[in-house]
GROMACS .gro file of C-alpha atoms in nm:
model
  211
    1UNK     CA    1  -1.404  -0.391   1.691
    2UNK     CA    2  -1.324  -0.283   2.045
    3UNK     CA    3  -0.939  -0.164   1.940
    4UNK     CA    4  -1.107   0.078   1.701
    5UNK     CA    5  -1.337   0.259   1.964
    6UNK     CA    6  -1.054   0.492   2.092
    7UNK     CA    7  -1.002   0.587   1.705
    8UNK     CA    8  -1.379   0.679   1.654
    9UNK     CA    9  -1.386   0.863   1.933
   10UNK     CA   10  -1.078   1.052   1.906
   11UNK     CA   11  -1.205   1.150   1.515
   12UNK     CA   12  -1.558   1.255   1.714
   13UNK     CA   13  -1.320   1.495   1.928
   14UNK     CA   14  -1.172   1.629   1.682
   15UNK     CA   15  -1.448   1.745   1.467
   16UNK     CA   16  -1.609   1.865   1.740
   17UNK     CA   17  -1.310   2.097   1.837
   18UNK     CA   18  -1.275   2.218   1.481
   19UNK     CA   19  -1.649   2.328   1.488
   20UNK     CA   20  -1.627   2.538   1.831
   21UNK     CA   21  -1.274   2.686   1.678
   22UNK     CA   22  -1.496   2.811   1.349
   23UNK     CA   23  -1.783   2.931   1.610
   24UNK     CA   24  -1.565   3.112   1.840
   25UNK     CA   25  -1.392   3.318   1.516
   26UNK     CA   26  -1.721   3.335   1.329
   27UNK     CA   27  -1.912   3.421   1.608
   28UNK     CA   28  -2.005   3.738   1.836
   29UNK     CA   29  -2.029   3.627   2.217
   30UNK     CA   30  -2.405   3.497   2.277
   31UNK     CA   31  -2.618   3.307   2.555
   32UNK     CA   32  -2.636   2.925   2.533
   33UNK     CA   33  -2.928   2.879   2.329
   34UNK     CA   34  -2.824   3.099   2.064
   35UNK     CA   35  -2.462   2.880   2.069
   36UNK     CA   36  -2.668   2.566   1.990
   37UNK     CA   37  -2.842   2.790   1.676
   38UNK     CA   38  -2.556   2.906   1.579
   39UNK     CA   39  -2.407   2.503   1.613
   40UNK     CA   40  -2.760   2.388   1.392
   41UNK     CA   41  -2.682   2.697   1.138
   42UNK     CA   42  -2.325   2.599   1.091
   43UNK     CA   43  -2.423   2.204   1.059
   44UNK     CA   44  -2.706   2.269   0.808
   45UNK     CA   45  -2.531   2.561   0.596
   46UNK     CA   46  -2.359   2.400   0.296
   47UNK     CA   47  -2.234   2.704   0.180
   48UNK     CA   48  -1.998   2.686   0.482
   49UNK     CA   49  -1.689   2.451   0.477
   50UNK     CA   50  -1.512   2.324   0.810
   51UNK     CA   51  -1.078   2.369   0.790
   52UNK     CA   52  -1.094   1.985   0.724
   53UNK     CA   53  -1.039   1.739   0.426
   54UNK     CA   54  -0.997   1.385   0.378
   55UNK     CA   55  -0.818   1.152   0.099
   56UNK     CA   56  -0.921   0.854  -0.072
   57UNK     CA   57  -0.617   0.691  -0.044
   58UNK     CA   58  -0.722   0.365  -0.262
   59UNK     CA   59  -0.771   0.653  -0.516
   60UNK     CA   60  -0.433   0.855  -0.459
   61UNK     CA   61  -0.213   0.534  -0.490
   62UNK     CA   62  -0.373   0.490  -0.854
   63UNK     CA   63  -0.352   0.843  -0.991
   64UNK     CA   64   0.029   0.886  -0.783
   65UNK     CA   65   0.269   0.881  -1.042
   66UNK     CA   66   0.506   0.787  -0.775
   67UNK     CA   67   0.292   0.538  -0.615
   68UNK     CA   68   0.251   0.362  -0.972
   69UNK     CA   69   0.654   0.353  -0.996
   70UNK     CA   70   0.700   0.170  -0.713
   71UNK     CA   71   0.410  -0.038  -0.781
   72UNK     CA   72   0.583  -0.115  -1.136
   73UNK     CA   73   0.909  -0.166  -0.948
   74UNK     CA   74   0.733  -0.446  -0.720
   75UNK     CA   75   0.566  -0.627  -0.972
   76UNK     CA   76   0.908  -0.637  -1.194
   77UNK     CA   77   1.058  -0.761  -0.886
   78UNK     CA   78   0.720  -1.036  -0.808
   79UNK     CA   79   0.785  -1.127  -1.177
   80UNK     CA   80   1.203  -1.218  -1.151
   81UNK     CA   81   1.117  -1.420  -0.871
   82UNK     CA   82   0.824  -1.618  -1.028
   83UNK     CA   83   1.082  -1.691  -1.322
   84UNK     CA   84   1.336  -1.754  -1.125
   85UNK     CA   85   1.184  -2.029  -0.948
   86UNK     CA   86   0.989  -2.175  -1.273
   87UNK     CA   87   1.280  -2.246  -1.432
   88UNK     CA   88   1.403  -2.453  -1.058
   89UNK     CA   89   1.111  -2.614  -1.048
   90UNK     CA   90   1.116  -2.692  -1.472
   91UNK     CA   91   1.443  -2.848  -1.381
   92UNK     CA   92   1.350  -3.075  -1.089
   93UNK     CA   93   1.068  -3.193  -1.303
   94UNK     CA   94   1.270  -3.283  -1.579
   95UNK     CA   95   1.529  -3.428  -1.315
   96UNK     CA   96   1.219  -3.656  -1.178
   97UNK     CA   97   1.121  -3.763  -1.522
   98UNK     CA   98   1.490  -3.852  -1.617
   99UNK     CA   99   1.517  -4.035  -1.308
  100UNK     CA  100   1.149  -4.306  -1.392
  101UNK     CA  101   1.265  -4.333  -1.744
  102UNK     CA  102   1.592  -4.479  -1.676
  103UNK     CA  103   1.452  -4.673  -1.383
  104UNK     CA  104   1.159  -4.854  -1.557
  105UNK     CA  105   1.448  -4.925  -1.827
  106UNK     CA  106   1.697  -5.058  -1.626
  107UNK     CA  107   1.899  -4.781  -1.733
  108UNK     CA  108   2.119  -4.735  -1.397
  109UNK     CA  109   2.412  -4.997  -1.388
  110UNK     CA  110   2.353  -5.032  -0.962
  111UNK     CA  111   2.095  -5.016  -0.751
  112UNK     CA  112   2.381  -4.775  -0.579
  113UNK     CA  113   2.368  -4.524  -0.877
  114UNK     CA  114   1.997  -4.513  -0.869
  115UNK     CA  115   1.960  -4.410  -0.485
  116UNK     CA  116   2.259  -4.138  -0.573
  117UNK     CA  117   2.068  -3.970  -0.840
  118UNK     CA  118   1.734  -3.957  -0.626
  119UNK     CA  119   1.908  -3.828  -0.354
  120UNK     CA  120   2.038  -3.598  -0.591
  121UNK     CA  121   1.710  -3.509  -0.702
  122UNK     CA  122   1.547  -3.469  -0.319
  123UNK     CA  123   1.838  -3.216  -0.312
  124UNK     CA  124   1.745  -3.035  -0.546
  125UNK     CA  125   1.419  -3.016  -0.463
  126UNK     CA  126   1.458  -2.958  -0.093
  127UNK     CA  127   1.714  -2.632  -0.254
  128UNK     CA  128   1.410  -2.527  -0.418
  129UNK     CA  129   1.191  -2.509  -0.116
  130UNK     CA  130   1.486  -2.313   0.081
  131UNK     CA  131   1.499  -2.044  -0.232
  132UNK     CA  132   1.156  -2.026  -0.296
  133UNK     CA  133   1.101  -1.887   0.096
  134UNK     CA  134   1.417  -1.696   0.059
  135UNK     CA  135   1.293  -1.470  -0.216
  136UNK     CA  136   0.982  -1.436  -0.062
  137UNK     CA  137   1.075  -1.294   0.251
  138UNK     CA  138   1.331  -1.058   0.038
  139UNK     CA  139   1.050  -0.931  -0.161
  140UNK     CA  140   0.799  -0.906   0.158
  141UNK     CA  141   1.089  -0.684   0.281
  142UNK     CA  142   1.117  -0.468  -0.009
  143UNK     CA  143   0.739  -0.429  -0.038
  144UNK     CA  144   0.771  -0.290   0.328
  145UNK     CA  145   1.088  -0.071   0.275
  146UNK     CA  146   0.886   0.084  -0.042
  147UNK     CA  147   0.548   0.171   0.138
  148UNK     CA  148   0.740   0.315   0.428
  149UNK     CA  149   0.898   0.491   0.164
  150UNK     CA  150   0.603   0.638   0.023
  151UNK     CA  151   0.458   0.672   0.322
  152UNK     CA  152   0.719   0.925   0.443
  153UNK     CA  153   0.728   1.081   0.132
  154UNK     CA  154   0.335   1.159   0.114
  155UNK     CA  155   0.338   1.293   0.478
  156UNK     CA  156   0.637   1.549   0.397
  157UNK     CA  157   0.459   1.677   0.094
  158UNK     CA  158   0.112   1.690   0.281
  159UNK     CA  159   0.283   1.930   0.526
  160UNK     CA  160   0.401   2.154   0.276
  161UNK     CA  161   0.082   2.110   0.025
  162UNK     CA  162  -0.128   2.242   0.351
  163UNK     CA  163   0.082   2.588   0.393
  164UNK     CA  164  -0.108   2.752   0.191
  165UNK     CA  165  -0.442   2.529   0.260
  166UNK     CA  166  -0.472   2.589   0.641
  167UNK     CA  167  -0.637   2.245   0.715
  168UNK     CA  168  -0.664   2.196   1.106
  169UNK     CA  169  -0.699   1.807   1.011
  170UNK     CA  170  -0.649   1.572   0.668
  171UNK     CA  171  -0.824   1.250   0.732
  172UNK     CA  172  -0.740   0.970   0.532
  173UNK     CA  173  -1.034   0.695   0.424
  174UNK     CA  174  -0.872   0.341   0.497
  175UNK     CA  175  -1.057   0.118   0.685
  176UNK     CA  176  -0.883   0.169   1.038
  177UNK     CA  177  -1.002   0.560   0.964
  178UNK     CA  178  -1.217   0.771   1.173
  179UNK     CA  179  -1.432   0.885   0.869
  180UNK     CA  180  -1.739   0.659   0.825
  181UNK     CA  181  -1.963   0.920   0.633
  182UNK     CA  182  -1.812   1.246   0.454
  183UNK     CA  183  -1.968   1.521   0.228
  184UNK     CA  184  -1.832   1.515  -0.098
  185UNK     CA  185  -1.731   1.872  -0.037
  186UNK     CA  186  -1.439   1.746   0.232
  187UNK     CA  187  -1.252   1.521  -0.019
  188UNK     CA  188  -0.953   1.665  -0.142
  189UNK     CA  189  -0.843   1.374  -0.306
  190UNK     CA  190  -0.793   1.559  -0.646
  191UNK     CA  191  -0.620   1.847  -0.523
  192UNK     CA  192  -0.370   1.641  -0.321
  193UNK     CA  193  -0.296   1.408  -0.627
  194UNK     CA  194  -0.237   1.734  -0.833
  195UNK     CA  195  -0.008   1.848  -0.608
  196UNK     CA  196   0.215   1.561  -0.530
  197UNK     CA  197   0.189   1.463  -0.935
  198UNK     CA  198   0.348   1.815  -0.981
  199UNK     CA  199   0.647   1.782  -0.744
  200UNK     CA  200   0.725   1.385  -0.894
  201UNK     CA  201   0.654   1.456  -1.230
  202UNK     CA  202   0.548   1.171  -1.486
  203UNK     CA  203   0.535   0.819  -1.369
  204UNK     CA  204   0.868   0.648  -1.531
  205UNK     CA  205   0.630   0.312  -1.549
  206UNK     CA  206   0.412   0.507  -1.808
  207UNK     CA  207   0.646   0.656  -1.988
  208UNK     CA  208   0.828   0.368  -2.026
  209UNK     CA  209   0.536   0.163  -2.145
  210UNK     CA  210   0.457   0.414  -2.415
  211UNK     CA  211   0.830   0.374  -2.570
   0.00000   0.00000   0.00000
């Protein structure tokens, strides 16, 4: 809780700047008490909207036709692995299975060739443990290569969807976020999805799902 303090407050600091910026253009030169009116006026005046916004960004990576793509791409790549080490596993069991059929028949001409095959078998298995955490850490590093990648994608189109927008701040509404209550007014959610939609184009995932 305490290594979130300095975020709060810096997010307090900001809005507060952003409110004496509109008051100092908005605003003739006046005494003190009339600054704190003017302060209550601004605060209480719907009508009046701050150069701010904020994104729901659990919202954006649904309706992000490039966010859904590389979501797609991740769960293709979650579901190669899962067969992939099904069909290991479908083999050691049907190795182990093998193995206590021919032993309670006396099947194995040594007690020799016995140990050999379960040895075999504890191979096999112990190659299955080694690939299973193998692929795992490959696709915990391609999940983290892709949300960089969108990451740096979002925050180059934010600066050019804001050229024409002239927010002083875009907040964003994860949990390590300044923003613990917003007007519904501030959320540009919508807008932002629009925008980046329109320089991706269709999500390949939905197109290809439709074929």
């Amino acid at each position: 809780m305490k290594n979130s303090t300095p975020y709060i407050v810096s997010g307090v600091l900001a809005v507060a700047i952003i409110i004496l910026y509109v008051l100092h253009f908005t605003s003739k030169p006046s005494t003190g008490r009339s600054a704190q009116k003017d302060l209550t006026t601004l605060l209480n005046d719907s009508s009046i909207t701050l150069p701010i916004g904020y994104v729901n960004v659990d919202s954006l990576l649904m309706n992000y036709n490039f966010a859904k793509d590389l979501n797609e791409s991740l769960l293709r790549k979650q579901e190669s692995t899962r067969a992939t080490l099904n069909q290991r596993e479908g083999q050691i069991r049907n190795a182990a299975a093998d193995f206590d059929r021919k032993l309670r028949n006396n099947a194995f001409l040594s007690t020799e060739r016995a140990q050999q095959e379960q040895n075999r078998i504890m191979q096999m298995d112990q190659e299955y443990q080694q690939l299973a955490e193998r692929l795992t850490q490959e696709f915990m590093i391609e999940q983290e290569k892709l949300n960089i990648q969108m990451e740096d994608t979002i925050r180059a189109r934010m600066k050019e969807f804001n050229r024409d927008k002239h927010y002083e701040i875009i907040f964003s509404n994860r949990t390590t976020s300044t923003i613990l209550l917003a007007e519904d007014k501030y959320d540009i959610t919508n807008e932002v999805v629009e925008f980046l939609n329109s320089k991706y184009g269709p999500a390949t995932a939905a197109a290809t799902s439709e074929k």
